[in-house]
C-alpha positions as a LaTeX table, in Angstrom:
\begin{tabular}{lrrr}
\hline
Residue & $x$ (\AA) & $y$ (\AA) & $z$ (\AA) \\
\hline
Unk1 & 0.00 & 0.00 & 0.00 \\
Unk2 & 1.27 & 3.50 & $-0.82$ \\
Unk3 & 1.65 & 6.35 & 1.66 \\
Unk4 & $-0.94$ & 8.43 & $-0.20$ \\
Unk5 & $-3.43$ & 5.58 & 0.07 \\
Unk6 & $-2.88$ & 5.42 & 3.83 \\
Unk7 & $-3.29$ & 9.19 & 4.21 \\
Unk8 & $-6.47$ & 9.38 & 2.14 \\
Unk9 & $-7.94$ & 6.30 & 3.77 \\
Unk10 & $-7.47$ & 7.79 & 7.24 \\
Unk11 & $-9.24$ & 10.94 & 6.07 \\
Unk12 & $-12.07$ & 8.91 & 4.52 \\
Unk13 & $-12.64$ & 7.13 & 7.83 \\
Unk14 & $-12.56$ & 10.38 & 9.82 \\
Unk15 & $-9.34$ & 9.47 & 11.64 \\
Unk16 & $-6.41$ & 11.81 & 12.41 \\
Unk17 & $-4.30$ & 12.12 & 9.28 \\
Unk18 & $-0.77$ & 13.19 & 8.37 \\
Unk19 & 0.83 & 13.99 & 5.04 \\
Unk20 & 2.10 & 11.14 & 2.89 \\
Unk21 & 5.57 & 12.73 & 3.06 \\
Unk22 & 5.49 & 12.29 & 6.84 \\
Unk23 & 4.47 & 8.67 & 6.41 \\
Unk24 & 7.40 & 8.04 & 4.06 \\
Unk25 & 9.84 & 9.69 & 6.49 \\
Unk26 & 8.58 & 7.52 & 9.33 \\
Unk27 & 8.78 & 4.33 & 7.25 \\
Unk28 & 12.33 & 4.96 & 6.08 \\
Unk29 & 13.42 & 5.96 & 9.58 \\
Unk30 & 12.00 & 2.63 & 10.72 \\
Unk31 & 14.03 & 0.89 & 8.00 \\
Unk32 & 17.25 & 2.55 & 9.13 \\
Unk33 & 16.53 & 1.27 & 12.62 \\
Unk34 & 16.14 & $-2.28$ & 11.36 \\
Unk35 & 12.37 & $-2.29$ & 10.92 \\
Unk36 & 10.47 & $-3.80$ & 8.01 \\
Unk37 & 7.63 & $-1.34$ & 7.46 \\
Unk38 & 9.12 & $-0.46$ & 4.06 \\
Unk39 & 8.12 & $-3.91$ & 2.81 \\
Unk40 & 4.48 & $-2.81$ & 3.05 \\
Unk41 & 4.97 & 0.01 & 0.55 \\
Unk42 & 4.02 & $-0.60$ & $-3.03$ \\
Unk43 & 6.89 & $-1.55$ & $-5.31$ \\
Unk44 & 6.55 & $-0.82$ & $-9.00$ \\
Unk45 & 7.53 & $-3.57$ & $-11.40$ \\
Unk46 & 8.17 & $-3.55$ & $-15.08$ \\
Unk47 & 5.71 & $-5.56$ & $-17.08$ \\
Unk48 & 6.73 & $-9.18$ & $-17.33$ \\
Unk49 & 8.13 & $-10.55$ & $-20.53$ \\
Unk50 & 6.15 & $-13.34$ & $-22.09$ \\
Unk51 & 7.55 & $-16.63$ & $-23.20$ \\
Unk52 & 6.73 & $-16.49$ & $-26.90$ \\
Unk53 & 6.56 & $-20.16$ & $-27.78$ \\
Unk54 & 4.55 & $-21.22$ & $-30.77$ \\
Unk55 & 1.62 & $-23.57$ & $-30.37$ \\
Unk56 & $-0.93$ & $-25.11$ & $-32.67$ \\
Unk57 & $-3.86$ & $-22.75$ & $-32.67$ \\
Unk58 & $-6.81$ & $-24.81$ & $-33.77$ \\
Unk59 & $-9.99$ & $-22.73$ & $-33.77$ \\
Unk60 & $-7.95$ & $-19.59$ & $-33.18$ \\
Unk61 & $-9.52$ & $-17.87$ & $-36.18$ \\
Unk62 & $-12.75$ & $-17.44$ & $-34.19$ \\
Unk63 & $-11.23$ & $-14.78$ & $-31.94$ \\
Unk64 & $-13.18$ & $-11.54$ & $-31.68$ \\
Unk65 & $-10.87$ & $-8.50$ & $-31.70$ \\
Unk66 & $-11.15$ & $-5.79$ & $-29.09$ \\
Unk67 & $-12.12$ & $-3.34$ & $-31.85$ \\
Unk68 & $-15.51$ & $-5.08$ & $-31.99$ \\
Unk69 & $-16.10$ & $-4.82$ & $-28.25$ \\
Unk70 & $-19.02$ & $-2.55$ & $-27.22$ \\
Unk71 & $-17.85$ & 1.00 & $-26.53$ \\
Unk72 & $-19.61$ & 1.00 & $-23.15$ \\
Unk73 & $-16.93$ & $-1.37$ & $-21.83$ \\
Unk74 & $-14.33$ & 1.38 & $-22.13$ \\
Unk75 & $-16.43$ & 3.80 & $-20.05$ \\
Unk76 & $-16.54$ & 1.56 & $-16.95$ \\
Unk77 & $-20.12$ & 2.73 & $-16.45$ \\
Unk78 & $-21.52$ & $-0.72$ & $-15.70$ \\
Unk79 & $-20.58$ & $-3.82$ & $-13.76$ \\
Unk80 & $-19.79$ & $-7.04$ & $-15.58$ \\
Unk81 & $-16.87$ & $-6.32$ & $-17.91$ \\
Unk82 & $-13.88$ & $-8.47$ & $-16.98$ \\
Unk83 & $-10.24$ & $-8.78$ & $-18.01$ \\
Unk84 & $-8.35$ & $-12.08$ & $-17.84$ \\
Unk85 & $-4.68$ & $-13.02$ & $-17.75$ \\
Unk86 & $-2.25$ & $-15.54$ & $-16.29$ \\
Unk87 & 0.66 & $-14.90$ & $-13.94$ \\
Unk88 & 3.60 & $-17.24$ & $-14.43$ \\
Unk89 & 5.90 & $-18.54$ & $-11.69$ \\
Unk90 & 9.66 & $-18.76$ & $-11.66$ \\
Unk91 & 11.02 & $-20.98$ & $-14.42$ \\
Unk92 & 7.50 & $-21.89$ & $-15.53$ \\
Unk93 & 6.89 & $-23.47$ & $-12.11$ \\
Unk94 & 3.17 & $-22.89$ & $-12.31$ \\
Unk95 & 0.56 & $-20.26$ & $-13.08$ \\
Unk96 & $-2.32$ & $-18.32$ & $-11.58$ \\
Unk97 & $-5.38$ & $-17.15$ & $-13.48$ \\
Unk98 & $-6.20$ & $-13.53$ & $-12.74$ \\
Unk99 & $-9.70$ & $-12.13$ & $-13.39$ \\
Unk100 & $-10.60$ & $-8.51$ & $-12.63$ \\
Unk101 & $-13.83$ & $-6.56$ & $-13.09$ \\
Unk102 & $-13.14$ & $-3.24$ & $-14.79$ \\
Unk103 & $-15.44$ & $-0.92$ & $-12.85$ \\
Unk104 & $-14.95$ & $-2.14$ & $-9.27$ \\
Unk105 & $-11.43$ & $-3.61$ & $-9.68$ \\
Unk106 & $-12.80$ & $-6.65$ & $-7.85$ \\
Unk107 & $-10.49$ & $-9.56$ & $-8.64$ \\
Unk108 & $-10.43$ & $-13.33$ & $-8.48$ \\
Unk109 & $-7.26$ & $-15.44$ & $-8.33$ \\
Unk110 & $-6.78$ & $-19.19$ & $-8.58$ \\
Unk111 & $-3.78$ & $-21.45$ & $-9.00$ \\
Unk112 & $-3.89$ & $-23.63$ & $-12.12$ \\
Unk113 & $-2.87$ & $-27.28$ & $-12.22$ \\
Unk114 & $-1.23$ & $-26.63$ & $-15.59$ \\
Unk115 & $-1.32$ & $-24.08$ & $-18.43$ \\
Unk116 & $-3.48$ & $-26.07$ & $-20.82$ \\
Unk117 & $-6.46$ & $-24.30$ & $-22.42$ \\
Unk118 & $-8.85$ & $-26.89$ & $-20.97$ \\
Unk119 & $-7.59$ & $-26.36$ & $-17.43$ \\
Unk120 & $-7.84$ & $-22.58$ & $-17.71$ \\
Unk121 & $-11.32$ & $-22.70$ & $-19.23$ \\
Unk122 & $-12.57$ & $-24.94$ & $-16.45$ \\
Unk123 & $-11.05$ & $-22.70$ & $-13.78$ \\
Unk124 & $-12.42$ & $-19.50$ & $-15.32$ \\
Unk125 & $-15.93$ & $-20.94$ & $-15.51$ \\
Unk126 & $-15.75$ & $-22.29$ & $-11.97$ \\
Unk127 & $-14.64$ & $-18.90$ & $-10.65$ \\
Unk128 & $-17.18$ & $-16.82$ & $-12.56$ \\
Unk129 & $-20.21$ & $-19.12$ & $-12.56$ \\
Unk130 & $-21.48$ & $-17.79$ & $-9.18$ \\
Unk131 & $-21.31$ & $-14.32$ & $-10.76$ \\
Unk132 & $-22.77$ & $-15.36$ & $-14.11$ \\
Unk133 & $-25.36$ & $-12.57$ & $-14.17$ \\
Unk134 & $-22.50$ & $-10.10$ & $-13.64$ \\
Unk135 & $-20.32$ & $-11.40$ & $-16.47$ \\
Unk136 & $-21.10$ & $-9.54$ & $-19.68$ \\
Unk137 & $-17.73$ & $-9.47$ & $-21.42$ \\
Unk138 & $-14.26$ & $-10.92$ & $-20.91$ \\
Unk139 & $-11.13$ & $-9.51$ & $-22.57$ \\
Unk140 & $-7.82$ & $-11.37$ & $-22.58$ \\
Unk141 & $-4.49$ & $-11.31$ & $-24.35$ \\
Unk142 & $-3.61$ & $-13.76$ & $-27.11$ \\
Unk143 & $-1.97$ & $-16.39$ & $-24.91$ \\
Unk144 & $-2.52$ & $-19.94$ & $-26.12$ \\
Unk145 & $-4.09$ & $-20.83$ & $-22.77$ \\
Unk146 & $-7.22$ & $-18.87$ & $-23.82$ \\
Unk147 & $-7.77$ & $-21.09$ & $-26.85$ \\
Unk148 & $-11.00$ & $-22.47$ & $-25.31$ \\
Unk149 & $-12.52$ & $-18.99$ & $-25.25$ \\
Unk150 & $-15.65$ & $-20.15$ & $-27.07$ \\
Unk151 & $-16.38$ & $-22.68$ & $-24.34$ \\
Unk152 & $-15.94$ & $-20.03$ & $-21.65$ \\
Unk153 & $-18.21$ & $-17.59$ & $-23.48$ \\
Unk154 & $-20.88$ & $-20.21$ & $-24.07$ \\
Unk155 & $-20.99$ & $-21.51$ & $-20.51$ \\
Unk156 & $-21.06$ & $-18.03$ & $-18.98$ \\
Unk157 & $-23.32$ & $-16.58$ & $-21.68$ \\
Unk158 & $-20.80$ & $-13.77$ & $-22.16$ \\
Unk159 & $-18.90$ & $-12.17$ & $-25.04$ \\
Unk160 & $-15.18$ & $-12.92$ & $-25.21$ \\
Unk161 & $-12.73$ & $-10.49$ & $-26.85$ \\
Unk162 & $-8.99$ & $-10.39$ & $-27.46$ \\
Unk163 & $-6.67$ & $-7.41$ & $-27.14$ \\
Unk164 & $-4.33$ & $-6.61$ & $-30.00$ \\
Unk165 & $-0.92$ & $-8.33$ & $-29.87$ \\
Unk166 & 1.71 & $-6.49$ & $-27.81$ \\
Unk167 & $-0.93$ & $-4.05$ & $-26.50$ \\
Unk168 & $-1.00$ & $-4.70$ & $-22.76$ \\
Unk169 & $-2.35$ & $-1.17$ & $-22.23$ \\
Unk170 & $-5.66$ & $-2.37$ & $-23.68$ \\
Unk171 & $-5.98$ & $-4.51$ & $-20.54$ \\
Unk172 & $-4.52$ & $-1.99$ & $-18.16$ \\
Unk173 & $-6.81$ & $-2.95$ & $-15.28$ \\
Unk174 & $-5.57$ & $-6.53$ & $-15.37$ \\
Unk175 & $-1.93$ & $-5.55$ & $-15.81$ \\
Unk176 & $-2.12$ & $-3.22$ & $-12.81$ \\
Unk177 & $-3.81$ & $-5.90$ & $-10.71$ \\
Unk178 & $-1.09$ & $-8.38$ & $-11.62$ \\
Unk179 & 1.47 & $-5.82$ & $-10.49$ \\
Unk180 & $-0.26$ & $-5.69$ & $-7.11$ \\
Unk181 & $-0.28$ & $-9.48$ & $-6.92$ \\
Unk182 & 3.49 & $-9.43$ & $-7.43$ \\
Unk183 & 3.87 & $-7.45$ & $-4.21$ \\
Unk184 & 2.65 & $-10.52$ & $-2.34$ \\
Unk185 & 3.98 & $-13.15$ & $-4.76$ \\
Unk186 & 7.31 & $-11.86$ & $-6.18$ \\
Unk187 & 8.57 & $-12.86$ & $-9.61$ \\
Unk188 & 11.17 & $-15.23$ & $-8.17$ \\
Unk189 & 8.51 & $-17.29$ & $-6.39$ \\
Unk190 & 8.30 & $-20.99$ & $-7.15$ \\
Unk191 & 4.57 & $-21.38$ & $-7.72$ \\
Unk192 & 4.72 & $-25.11$ & $-7.02$ \\
Unk193 & 5.27 & $-24.16$ & $-3.37$ \\
Unk194 & 2.25 & $-21.83$ & $-3.18$ \\
Unk195 & $-0.77$ & $-23.12$ & $-1.29$ \\
Unk196 & $-4.34$ & $-22.39$ & $-2.30$ \\
Unk197 & $-4.88$ & $-20.78$ & 1.11 \\
Unk198 & $-2.05$ & $-18.31$ & 0.48 \\
Unk199 & $-3.50$ & $-17.31$ & $-2.89$ \\
Unk200 & $-6.93$ & $-16.88$ & $-1.28$ \\
Unk201 & $-5.37$ & $-14.60$ & 1.35 \\
Unk202 & $-3.69$ & $-12.49$ & $-1.35$ \\
Unk203 & $-7.01$ & $-12.27$ & $-3.18$ \\
Unk204 & $-8.78$ & $-11.05$ & $-0.03$ \\
Unk205 & $-6.11$ & $-8.44$ & 0.63 \\
Unk206 & $-6.40$ & $-7.04$ & $-2.88$ \\
Unk207 & $-10.18$ & $-6.75$ & $-2.65$ \\
Unk208 & $-9.84$ & $-4.96$ & 0.70 \\
Unk209 & $-7.06$ & $-2.63$ & $-0.46$ \\
Unk210 & $-7.93$ & 1.10 & $-0.88$ \\
Unk211 & $-7.47$ & 2.29 & $-4.46$ \\
Unk212 & $-6.86$ & 5.86 & $-5.57$ \\
Unk213 & $-8.96$ & 5.28 & $-8.70$ \\
Unk214 & $-11.90$ & 4.33 & $-6.45$ \\
Unk215 & $-11.67$ & 7.42 & $-4.26$ \\
Unk216 & $-9.62$ & 5.38 & $-1.78$ \\
Unk217 & $-12.40$ & 2.88 & $-1.29$ \\
Unk218 & $-11.67$ & $-0.80$ & $-1.63$ \\
Unk219 & $-13.12$ & $-2.96$ & $-4.45$ \\
Unk220 & $-15.39$ & $-4.55$ & $-1.84$ \\
Unk221 & $-16.70$ & $-1.10$ & $-0.86$ \\
Unk222 & $-17.62$ & 0.13 & $-4.34$ \\
Unk223 & $-21.32$ & 1.13 & $-4.28$ \\
Unk224 & $-23.65$ & $-1.43$ & $-5.87$ \\
Unk225 & $-20.87$ & $-4.01$ & $-5.98$ \\
Unk226 & $-22.74$ & $-7.26$ & $-5.37$ \\
Unk227 & $-19.82$ & $-9.58$ & $-6.07$ \\
Unk228 & $-18.97$ & $-10.24$ & $-2.42$ \\
Unk229 & $-22.52$ & $-11.34$ & $-1.61$ \\
Unk230 & $-22.70$ & $-13.54$ & $-4.68$ \\
Unk231 & $-19.55$ & $-15.54$ & $-3.91$ \\
Unk232 & $-20.12$ & $-16.00$ & $-0.17$ \\
\hline
\end{tabular}
């Protein structure tokens, strides 16, 4: 969490507040004295490089490009538009599917048994089925693991779109969320050692983390966000 988030959150809750500069000074003073508060500050990472292997892409010609996606998705004026991606562990040690709703920034994370399209499709449907009425569109990158996109769209009764190649900014919400995940699960992590409980804990922390883009509310606090009730 950033110092500005802490400052604004205190103000939002009507608690005594200090400037974010003061917070930074205190944190770094704590570090000099051997403390570890600095580990709680957000660390910015460069976008991860993808492993560009080539795979057989049967049925890949049925992809719907992001240019055909309804314009309302870009406005974030409704709930139900999701972005999807995978986060890869050290030396391909495993992967996590990351799903995030564009308006609320509410996210879902789950460890995958493998990176096959069938495994990802099953996981995505399992995660989103309780929210089916709140799944209108899904947008992903062109990773081979999304090859079963038609199955996902059919089972969830949603429209599935693909961003343009090498255009991660078209899925900025997901990319930013993945950056937050990396604060709790660094790039050097061996995913084979990650427990499902740990990933669930990370997921809960992200959905209860104040966001500047949400007026320093958390994804769980966004007005008219019914996702929490639907999955509990």
